[in-house]
XYZ file of C-alpha atoms in Angstrom:
667
model
C -40.597 -13.155 -24.596
C -39.155 -15.422 -27.331
C -40.121 -11.906 -29.156
C -37.754 -9.782 -26.953
C -34.612 -11.938 -27.200
C -34.530 -11.912 -30.351
C -34.919 -8.943 -31.266
C -32.896 -7.702 -28.438
C -30.159 -10.255 -28.357
C -26.736 -8.765 -29.073
C -27.505 -6.582 -26.286
C -28.274 -9.217 -23.615
C -24.987 -10.675 -24.890
C -22.881 -8.057 -24.317
C -24.187 -7.816 -21.098
C -23.915 -11.196 -20.369
C -20.381 -11.021 -21.347
C -20.030 -7.987 -19.099
C -21.322 -9.001 -16.024
C -19.421 -13.032 -16.945
C -16.342 -11.671 -17.357
C -16.840 -9.403 -13.961
C -17.785 -12.047 -12.192
C -14.675 -14.276 -13.043
C -12.462 -11.574 -12.580
C -14.131 -10.331 -9.071
C -11.834 -11.894 -6.616
C -8.894 -9.861 -8.148
C -10.470 -6.471 -6.813
C -10.255 -5.122 -3.656
C -11.807 -2.864 -0.998
C -13.186 0.502 -1.713
C -11.830 3.215 1.164
C -15.389 3.540 1.444
C -17.235 0.438 1.373
C -16.461 -1.017 4.733
C -18.042 1.765 6.436
C -21.251 1.061 3.652
C -21.444 -2.661 3.950
C -21.699 -2.011 7.725
C -24.081 0.087 7.790
C -26.087 -1.859 5.449
C -26.033 -5.659 7.599
C -27.108 -3.664 10.473
C -30.104 -1.674 9.064
C -31.363 -5.389 7.271
C -31.356 -6.724 10.794
C -33.647 -4.044 11.416
C -35.295 -4.510 8.647
C -35.543 -7.646 8.522
C -37.408 -8.007 11.998
C -34.309 -9.158 14.234
C -34.026 -5.653 16.226
C -31.459 -3.326 16.153
C -28.518 -5.149 18.051
C -26.912 -8.771 16.836
C -27.097 -11.548 19.057
C -24.325 -13.978 19.610
C -26.215 -17.016 17.272
C -26.339 -14.014 14.795
C -22.106 -13.532 14.520
C -21.565 -17.112 15.202
C -23.125 -19.319 12.667
C -21.068 -21.135 9.768
C -20.788 -17.774 8.020
C -20.729 -14.594 9.214
C -19.212 -11.392 7.299
C -16.758 -9.934 8.489
C -18.416 -6.175 8.503
C -21.222 -7.280 10.689
C -19.484 -5.515 13.558
C -21.249 -5.783 17.152
C -20.100 -2.719 18.208
C -21.671 -0.422 15.198
C -25.301 -2.504 14.659
C -28.287 -0.806 13.597
C -28.661 0.737 17.696
C -25.723 2.521 16.920
C -26.485 4.285 13.514
C -29.902 5.272 14.347
C -28.274 7.773 16.547
C -25.188 8.856 14.719
C -25.141 7.306 11.085
C -23.617 10.264 8.644
C -22.854 11.018 4.998
C -24.049 8.853 1.955
C -28.127 7.579 2.004
C -28.250 3.364 2.319
C -30.311 2.043 -0.146
C -27.332 0.926 -1.923
C -25.924 -1.060 1.155
C -29.234 -2.500 2.176
C -29.439 -3.949 -1.179
C -25.742 -5.098 -0.768
C -26.420 -7.039 2.363
C -28.868 -8.691 0.594
C -26.453 -10.075 -1.728
C -23.809 -10.957 1.135
C -27.533 -12.263 3.313
C -28.120 -14.752 0.688
C -24.994 -15.735 -1.642
C -22.711 -16.110 0.738
C -23.931 -16.620 4.237
C -26.575 -18.447 3.291
C -25.385 -20.017 -0.179
C -21.692 -19.928 0.333
C -21.126 -19.966 -3.344
C -18.689 -17.030 -3.768
C -16.685 -15.898 -0.686
C -17.820 -12.162 1.778
C -16.294 -9.600 0.129
C -17.399 -10.864 -3.521
C -20.970 -10.977 -3.099
C -21.250 -7.508 -2.148
C -19.498 -6.420 -5.089
C -21.026 -9.175 -7.087
C -24.489 -6.576 -6.335
C -22.526 -4.037 -7.955
C -21.879 -5.823 -10.849
C -25.124 -7.183 -11.606
C -26.125 -3.781 -11.662
C -23.463 -2.502 -13.502
C -24.609 -5.024 -15.853
C -28.215 -3.850 -16.008
C -26.816 -0.785 -17.460
C -25.267 -2.003 -20.339
C -28.396 -3.721 -21.568
C -29.989 -0.590 -20.408
C -27.724 1.157 -23.319
C -28.375 -0.949 -25.946
C -31.815 -0.901 -25.393
C -31.588 2.645 -25.800
C -29.185 2.957 -28.057
C -31.025 0.225 -30.528
C -34.469 1.140 -29.954
C -33.419 4.793 -30.797
C -30.575 4.143 -33.827
C -30.748 0.864 -34.664
C -28.221 -2.409 -33.808
C -25.607 -0.956 -34.607
C -25.374 2.396 -32.773
C -26.515 -0.553 -29.586
C -23.713 -2.959 -30.291
C -20.759 0.400 -29.967
C -22.450 2.021 -27.223
C -22.741 -0.778 -25.011
C -19.790 -2.140 -25.956
C -18.275 0.854 -25.293
C -19.600 1.271 -21.734
C -18.277 -2.128 -21.355
C -14.713 -1.724 -22.323
C -14.808 2.630 -20.656
C -12.022 1.632 -18.120
C -13.622 3.640 -14.963
C -16.583 2.295 -15.250
C -15.593 -1.327 -15.839
C -13.059 -1.457 -13.224
C -15.439 0.646 -10.455
C -18.639 -1.305 -10.829
C -16.249 -4.872 -9.148
C -15.274 -2.142 -5.934
C -17.711 1.023 -5.859
C -21.008 1.037 -3.872
C -22.101 4.247 -4.591
C -21.100 5.971 -7.985
C -21.619 2.562 -11.083
C -25.090 1.332 -8.661
C -26.097 4.828 -8.281
C -25.370 5.934 -12.508
C -27.487 2.959 -12.689
C -30.072 4.435 -11.057
C -29.874 7.694 -13.112
C -30.268 6.171 -16.153
C -32.867 4.169 -15.939
C -35.054 7.002 -13.464
C -33.973 9.627 -16.653
C -34.997 6.957 -19.606
C -38.404 6.150 -18.391
C -39.566 10.317 -17.351
C -38.808 10.583 -21.042
C -41.273 7.915 -22.493
C -43.537 9.066 -20.022
C -43.425 12.412 -21.594
C -43.354 11.119 -24.905
C -45.890 8.608 -24.541
C -48.078 10.248 -22.446
C -47.696 7.053 -20.279
C -47.947 7.243 -16.111
C -46.772 3.808 -16.438
C -43.402 4.862 -17.225
C -43.550 8.032 -14.826
C -43.827 6.069 -12.201
C -41.515 3.411 -12.822
C -39.347 6.549 -13.445
C -39.842 7.873 -9.709
C -38.561 4.319 -8.652
C -35.617 4.436 -10.389
C -35.498 7.866 -8.750
C -35.672 6.150 -5.453
C -33.145 3.745 -5.837
C -30.764 6.722 -6.694
C -31.567 8.351 -4.428
C -31.456 6.533 -1.703
C -27.892 5.703 -3.127
C -26.457 9.284 -4.165
C -28.150 12.436 -4.355
C -26.623 13.484 -7.619
C -29.975 12.253 -8.974
C -31.254 15.859 -7.484
C -30.004 17.366 -10.610
C -32.415 14.903 -13.304
C -35.169 17.097 -13.127
C -32.688 20.015 -14.079
C -31.588 17.839 -17.046
C -35.155 17.443 -17.965
C -36.516 20.690 -17.459
C -33.709 22.643 -20.015
C -34.669 19.407 -22.107
C -38.576 20.725 -22.134
C -37.684 24.293 -23.046
C -35.059 24.062 -25.861
C -37.008 20.707 -27.404
C -40.625 21.923 -26.897
C -39.748 26.161 -26.937
C -41.763 26.713 -30.220
C -44.910 24.328 -28.637
C -44.524 24.899 -24.657
C -48.681 24.720 -25.213
C -48.351 20.286 -25.776
C -45.839 20.243 -22.840
C -48.875 21.211 -20.877
C -51.147 19.105 -21.705
C -48.913 15.774 -21.282
C -48.540 16.890 -17.958
C -51.675 17.123 -17.375
C -52.296 14.333 -18.716
C -50.221 12.400 -16.435
C -50.128 14.687 -13.561
C -50.771 12.191 -11.049
C -48.220 9.991 -11.355
C -45.977 12.906 -11.355
C -47.555 14.597 -8.080
C -46.818 10.959 -6.049
C -43.246 11.078 -8.562
C -41.681 12.985 -5.257
C -43.233 11.107 -2.864
C -42.146 7.727 -4.437
C -38.364 8.495 -4.678
C -38.263 9.800 -0.848
C -40.015 6.734 -0.096
C -37.193 4.270 -0.762
C -34.803 7.073 0.754
C -36.440 6.580 4.261
C -37.196 3.030 4.325
C -33.428 2.380 3.651
C -32.293 4.735 6.257
C -33.825 4.183 10.015
C -31.908 6.946 11.069
C -34.632 9.509 8.781
C -37.703 7.865 10.952
C -36.768 10.196 14.277
C -36.664 14.084 13.252
C -36.996 12.904 9.630
C -36.637 17.197 8.741
C -33.712 18.001 10.588
C -31.717 14.751 9.941
C -32.648 15.477 6.101
C -30.749 18.560 6.649
C -28.167 16.937 7.529
C -28.009 15.052 4.005
C -28.341 17.917 1.810
C -25.695 19.574 4.299
C -22.956 16.794 3.957
C -23.749 17.182 0.613
C -22.770 20.948 0.139
C -20.045 20.958 2.145
C -18.354 18.013 -0.204
C -19.575 19.434 -3.253
C -19.180 22.769 -3.156
C -16.974 26.084 -1.878
C -13.947 23.592 -1.525
C -11.318 24.377 -4.074
C -9.630 20.861 -4.487
C -6.885 21.412 -7.638
C -4.076 23.548 -8.432
C -4.665 27.132 -9.513
C -4.206 26.304 -12.737
C -7.220 24.759 -13.434
C -9.601 27.358 -12.934
C -10.316 30.096 -15.332
C -12.492 33.304 -14.309
C -13.780 30.731 -11.171
C -14.299 27.851 -13.934
C -12.650 24.855 -13.189
C -11.616 22.699 -16.610
C -10.370 19.650 -14.180
C -13.053 17.290 -14.832
C -12.986 17.669 -18.783
C -9.517 17.470 -18.714
C -9.567 14.328 -16.631
C -12.788 13.180 -18.885
C -10.366 13.363 -21.808
C -7.436 12.294 -20.838
C -8.996 8.852 -19.535
C -11.188 8.461 -21.896
C -10.456 6.211 -24.556
C -9.472 7.373 -27.819
C -11.294 5.181 -29.780
C -14.457 6.028 -27.902
C -13.644 9.815 -27.623
C -13.242 10.318 -31.337
C -16.764 8.584 -31.792
C -18.052 10.828 -29.397
C -16.488 13.901 -30.899
C -18.393 12.657 -34.349
C -21.593 12.322 -32.228
C -20.915 15.442 -30.689
C -22.002 17.611 -33.931
C -24.124 15.072 -35.605
C -26.118 15.704 -32.366
C -25.655 19.726 -32.342
C -26.662 19.718 -35.638
C -29.572 17.386 -36.013
C -31.267 17.645 -32.664
C -34.240 20.093 -33.862
C -34.926 16.619 -36.232
C -34.290 14.432 -32.830
C -34.965 15.612 -29.885
C -33.733 12.256 -28.178
C -29.976 13.770 -29.302
C -30.723 16.523 -27.022
C -31.384 15.085 -23.739
C -28.362 12.471 -24.607
C -25.694 16.063 -24.783
C -27.827 17.301 -21.400
C -27.288 14.300 -19.544
C -23.992 14.507 -20.835
C -23.010 17.971 -20.446
C -25.090 18.820 -17.005
C -23.572 16.457 -14.428
C -19.922 18.180 -16.019
C -21.466 21.207 -15.920
C -21.987 21.264 -11.965
C -18.566 20.492 -10.763
C -17.384 23.507 -13.490
C -18.819 25.735 -12.782
C -17.852 28.608 -9.994
C -18.334 27.273 -6.408
C -18.699 23.616 -7.486
C -16.140 21.254 -6.167
C -14.715 17.707 -7.507
C -11.547 15.453 -6.931
C -9.971 12.341 -7.483
C -10.499 12.166 -11.048
C -14.570 12.185 -12.315
C -15.938 8.678 -10.529
C -18.255 11.325 -8.475
C -20.342 12.609 -11.882
C -20.202 8.930 -13.342
C -23.312 9.368 -14.985
C -21.923 11.508 -17.452
C -20.517 8.332 -19.441
C -23.383 6.519 -19.980
C -24.625 9.789 -22.381
C -21.084 10.044 -23.404
C -21.238 6.178 -24.759
C -24.242 6.859 -25.943
C -23.077 10.129 -28.297
C -19.610 7.590 -29.238
C -23.310 5.347 -30.701
C -24.704 8.150 -32.835
C -20.787 9.094 -34.199
C -20.017 5.193 -35.258
C -23.248 5.398 -36.795
C -22.810 8.561 -38.839
C -18.959 7.253 -39.619
C -20.598 4.115 -40.928
C -22.939 5.733 -43.079
C -20.173 8.116 -44.536
C -17.877 5.042 -45.292
C -20.501 2.739 -46.575
C -21.056 5.217 -49.648
C -17.279 4.866 -50.747
C -17.045 0.595 -50.217
C -19.557 -2.153 -50.718
C -18.260 -4.974 -47.840
C -19.966 -4.274 -44.662
C -17.324 -7.113 -43.455
C -14.043 -5.527 -43.989
C -15.523 -1.906 -42.811
C -16.781 -4.124 -39.569
C -13.242 -5.890 -38.929
C -11.282 -2.884 -39.453
C -13.953 -0.615 -37.177
C -13.967 -3.182 -34.539
C -9.590 -3.450 -33.920
C -9.838 -0.599 -31.618
C -12.086 -1.888 -29.293
C -9.660 -4.853 -29.300
C -6.378 -2.821 -29.073
C -8.173 -1.209 -25.832
C -8.955 -4.442 -24.253
C -5.442 -5.963 -24.748
C -4.634 -2.985 -23.155
C -6.903 -3.137 -20.172
C -6.440 -6.721 -19.610
C -2.259 -5.749 -19.313
C -3.186 -2.990 -16.305
C -5.542 -5.826 -14.715
C -7.598 -5.105 -12.086
C -6.179 -1.523 -12.520
C -8.551 -0.647 -15.235
C -9.285 2.464 -13.383
C -5.898 3.642 -13.844
C -6.051 4.203 -17.369
C -4.711 7.171 -19.349
C -4.955 7.529 -23.080
C -2.386 8.955 -25.146
C -3.074 11.906 -25.639
C -1.503 12.421 -22.202
C 1.143 9.860 -22.670
C -0.667 7.290 -20.769
C -0.571 7.268 -16.832
C 3.063 7.930 -16.690
C 2.472 11.145 -18.704
C -0.568 12.324 -16.377
C 1.491 12.144 -13.151
C 4.406 13.314 -14.750
C 1.842 16.620 -15.297
C 1.131 16.266 -11.847
C -2.844 15.763 -12.899
C -5.203 15.058 -9.690
C -6.405 12.039 -9.329
C -4.247 9.545 -11.302
C -3.156 6.842 -9.973
C -5.751 6.885 -7.819
C -6.776 3.944 -7.110
C -8.900 4.105 -4.291
C -7.567 1.329 -2.043
C -8.130 -1.086 -4.877
C -4.661 -1.654 -4.855
C -3.965 -2.974 -1.217
C -5.241 -6.034 -2.389
C -2.603 -6.818 -4.744
C -0.124 -5.625 -1.432
C -1.681 -8.081 0.709
C -1.333 -10.952 -1.565
C 2.574 -10.514 -1.989
C 3.026 -10.564 1.917
C 1.147 -13.274 2.503
C 3.601 -14.999 -0.432
C 6.622 -13.021 0.797
C 6.398 -11.929 4.642
C 8.170 -14.013 7.570
C 6.093 -15.952 9.885
C 4.558 -13.977 12.636
C 5.083 -10.386 10.567
C 3.182 -6.961 11.406
C 2.164 -4.377 9.152
C 0.479 -1.467 9.120
C -0.569 1.594 7.138
C 0.703 5.071 7.387
C -1.346 7.403 6.073
C -4.678 4.694 5.500
C -7.651 3.708 7.780
C -7.690 -0.266 8.929
C -10.824 -0.151 7.810
C -9.412 0.171 4.336
C -7.564 -3.537 4.506
C -9.045 -6.232 3.459
C -7.754 -8.200 6.779
C -9.642 -10.994 5.682
C -7.551 -12.083 3.056
C -4.368 -11.517 5.208
C -2.673 -14.543 6.260
C -3.365 -15.807 9.650
C 0.358 -15.064 11.206
C 0.440 -11.818 9.694
C -0.521 -8.908 12.169
C -2.540 -5.773 10.858
C -1.782 -2.814 13.450
C -0.010 0.815 14.606
C 2.802 -0.563 14.761
C 4.953 1.851 12.656
C 8.464 2.133 15.008
C 10.294 4.856 13.174
C 14.315 5.139 13.553
C 13.920 2.261 16.290
C 13.524 -0.015 12.811
C 11.811 -3.360 14.128
C 11.953 -5.066 11.210
C 7.682 -4.086 10.469
C 6.501 -4.499 7.270
C 4.728 -0.637 6.083
C 2.306 -0.372 2.570
C 0.732 2.671 1.475
C -0.682 3.211 -1.683
C 0.336 6.719 -3.566
C -1.270 8.918 -5.863
C -1.231 12.104 -7.662
C -2.390 14.108 -4.489
C -2.080 11.490 -1.614
C -1.300 11.638 0.795
C -3.073 14.809 0.730
C -1.385 15.833 3.952
C 2.358 15.389 4.839
C 2.796 12.820 7.709
C 5.923 11.685 9.664
C 5.289 8.231 9.027
C 4.810 8.506 5.331
C 7.398 10.643 4.624
C 9.897 8.693 6.524
C 9.339 5.420 4.976
C 9.661 7.606 1.577
C 11.814 9.564 1.948
C 14.507 7.372 4.332
C 13.137 3.759 3.659
C 14.032 1.930 -0.104
C 10.824 0.279 -0.632
C 10.470 -3.678 -0.838
C 8.164 -3.805 -3.098
C 6.024 -1.554 -5.514
C 3.388 -1.753 -7.577
C 3.017 -0.127 -10.964
C 1.305 0.800 -13.903
C 2.995 2.103 -17.053
C 5.919 3.236 -14.913
C 4.027 4.393 -12.218
C 3.726 3.939 -8.474
C -0.054 2.399 -6.905
C 1.402 1.333 -4.028
C 4.616 0.464 -2.302
C 5.446 -1.919 0.485
C 8.643 -0.816 3.259
C 9.843 -3.165 5.331
C 11.627 -0.918 8.369
C 14.629 -2.015 9.438
C 18.362 -1.312 8.780
C 18.827 -3.524 5.740
C 16.269 -1.558 3.969
C 17.130 2.503 5.573
C 19.156 4.174 3.011
C 22.489 4.292 3.789
C 22.987 8.713 4.763
C 20.258 7.355 7.825
C 21.541 4.874 9.347
C 22.584 6.861 12.671
C 21.475 9.501 14.257
C 24.070 11.827 16.333
C 23.728 14.882 18.806
C 23.704 18.468 16.842
C 24.856 21.568 19.217
C 25.270 24.379 16.390
C 22.171 26.320 17.012
C 20.236 29.158 19.111
C 16.793 29.243 20.680
C 14.841 31.862 21.142
C 11.879 32.360 23.066
C 8.908 35.133 22.995
C 6.197 35.186 25.306
C 4.411 37.591 23.224
C 3.552 34.872 20.989
C 4.023 31.568 22.891
C 7.105 30.243 20.675
C 9.932 28.436 21.000
C 12.247 28.967 17.558
C 15.488 27.074 17.522
C 17.272 28.303 14.546
C 20.161 26.376 12.858
C 23.693 28.026 10.940
C 23.138 25.977 8.024
C 20.306 23.502 6.961
C 20.772 20.421 8.863
C 19.328 16.785 8.253
C 17.257 17.172 11.385
C 15.840 13.541 13.053
C 14.226 14.141 16.351
C 14.305 17.621 18.558
C 13.918 16.400 22.477
C 12.578 18.722 25.278
C 13.188 18.131 28.464
C 10.418 20.614 30.460
C 9.019 21.457 34.222
C 5.825 19.624 34.929
C 5.191 22.122 37.847
C 3.237 25.856 37.756
C 2.477 25.012 34.031
C -0.010 23.377 32.121
C 0.900 19.285 31.230
C -2.386 17.983 30.622
C -2.684 19.478 27.237
C -0.615 20.225 24.311
C -1.837 21.954 22.057
C 0.094 24.226 19.584
C 2.057 23.424 16.297
C 5.913 22.137 15.219
C 6.450 24.086 11.799
C 10.325 22.927 10.285
C 10.950 25.347 7.684
C 13.344 23.383 5.051
C 16.349 26.032 3.502
C 13.275 28.838 4.124
C 11.410 27.937 1.139
C 8.363 26.364 2.282
C 6.562 25.841 5.624
C 5.520 22.824 6.921
C 2.791 23.073 9.769
C 2.114 19.846 12.054
C -0.636 19.745 14.979
C 1.821 18.355 17.481
C -1.111 16.125 19.343
C -0.784 13.772 16.408
C 1.413 10.934 18.101
C -0.466 8.173 16.242
C 1.501 9.335 12.746
C 4.545 9.430 14.727
C 4.421 6.130 15.948
C 4.876 3.796 18.691
C 8.497 4.496 19.229
C 7.458 8.040 19.542
C 4.842 7.351 22.270
C 7.142 5.313 24.050
C 9.842 8.051 24.162
C 7.202 10.522 25.215
C 7.141 11.450 28.815
C 5.442 13.834 31.253
C 8.673 15.929 31.462
C 10.082 15.052 28.273
C 8.160 15.932 24.675
C 10.155 14.123 21.313
C 9.604 15.024 17.922
C 10.333 12.978 15.061
C 10.956 14.697 11.288
C 11.725 12.844 7.833
C 15.182 13.615 7.493
C 15.108 16.661 5.052
C 17.096 19.408 5.501
C 15.235 22.174 7.124
C 16.914 25.536 8.421
C 14.851 26.100 11.739
C 11.803 25.029 13.703
C 9.800 26.558 15.640
C 7.433 25.103 18.438
C 3.821 27.668 18.684
C 1.890 26.841 21.970
C -1.105 27.969 22.012
C -1.643 28.721 26.168
C 1.451 30.847 27.457
C 1.195 28.275 29.599
C 2.187 25.218 28.705
C 5.009 23.164 30.047
C 6.752 22.994 26.952
C 7.585 26.463 27.170
C 10.171 26.428 30.183
C 12.109 24.331 28.952
C 15.264 23.002 31.025
C 17.121 21.669 27.869
C 16.796 21.032 24.356
C 18.505 18.324 22.240
C 18.837 18.184 18.332
C 19.741 15.037 16.340
C 20.847 14.759 13.014
C 20.265 11.767 10.857
C 24.295 10.641 10.058
C 25.580 7.757 8.034
C 28.108 6.690 10.419
C 31.595 8.116 9.067
């Protein structure tokens, strides 16, 4: 033990510093938009796996400290029938941390206890990177690599509030390194360790399925002149390799009881889920595609990686390419970096909202950066004798990086480097995913509401789900709910995160607020808005939208062939509302199925299914009656409105009177 501490104390110090700083700032971070369902599912499965049954008892939900995410409606019985999406090993593990550190000991908060799991696992990766690089290339390479990982903006930020990607990246890294050691040392012990971490990774996210591809390519290239030795090694460790997939699958199945019934069918459901989100979708504009290849992943990586790490990486990459024949491990690092990126770059691959979903590339990238730093040190020290001066100069860019990250805390995952002009430049260029906080920023909005909203205030989200907001942090007298009132302006607060590409779909509630109401508060980084809060009342409504007046200069054309109704204006009009009084006899009223379209200046077209009353707000729900259809617009000037129904017998097509209103300043 003393020898281990003496040998790796620097790595332990960096990892502990990462853990300490992360824990110290843990309450500054909010809730990832994906986390709620993972917390709820983790609690439900943990309850079942610890022998307490598939339902929560009254006592379970009424003890001294109970997690907000223990939900009676979503217990294990629910998930045994309706579980979907990602695996749940990480969910159950995070629930264990919550059970111990919040419910039992009470030493951290509810949300913080889940995030403590994420920070702890991420800290293990920081040490692993030092261990790997120190073992192969010495203390300096280990130091630079571990430091680079610790301050890599995406990794540092999301290790606080992302229950999937940093966790899976850690397990992936342990699995690939132990697999490498198993082959190099012909050791069943390391192969078995790799299989365990592979199971952890597989039980978190299916990205680990690309590990065999990385390692197979590595073996074929590294041992291309001596493949016989590979077969000999395989023979020596054959038993551990045979049980490798079984061990990995055990962790997936044990921590996801949903798979216990119809294992094959339900396992294939997971496969279908990943195929659906990871292939066949074009999430970025066409300019990012070249001959079917998606340049977006590399564009985002080179835009969001700090310059110092990027420069060191490029030097290290050149060193690796030149010398990999004499050092097989450099080849493995290169493939470890390349394959996760390549799988979303090749034709048919898909990626959205940045590169967090392929975070496995980050450990390899910082290791290669460590190689670059080592090469630079070797060359520079040939020209100067004073190592102290070199180390001081070398560390300065990292100090500046830490200062930059502190200035945007707790929004470090918003970081964009100087090559694209920071976040401001990336947003101006329209880089998809720039400014995407994944919900972390909502907590900052809640803190503002707690400090500034009047007593008994109401607030809601125009687009996001209620599960995205950590409501236990909300002041007790503030009520969260579907309070958007549109043009009735009842004084509710509305809050939403914004970024390049979000909101994904155009919805009336968001567009109304964004176009018609001045924000009362904004969270900004580098001049770019990450979150807006509006107060929907007359004080903050722009003058030109304060009033509605009926507009009569239009013509109506009904086309029975395509079940459409078109209202055309003589000139573009800032429409606020459409009202249709219609018959309720001898027509179909129960199901409103169709589309309403507005053509702004005949330049583009907006299509909105008219069943989306929820985005129209409470005022719309109040005005819509059996014999009256009301639809609101966001004040953009439009030339026509068309209503196209799926059924020719729809009551909406049997109109009695149509009224159109436009916005006005009242003059």
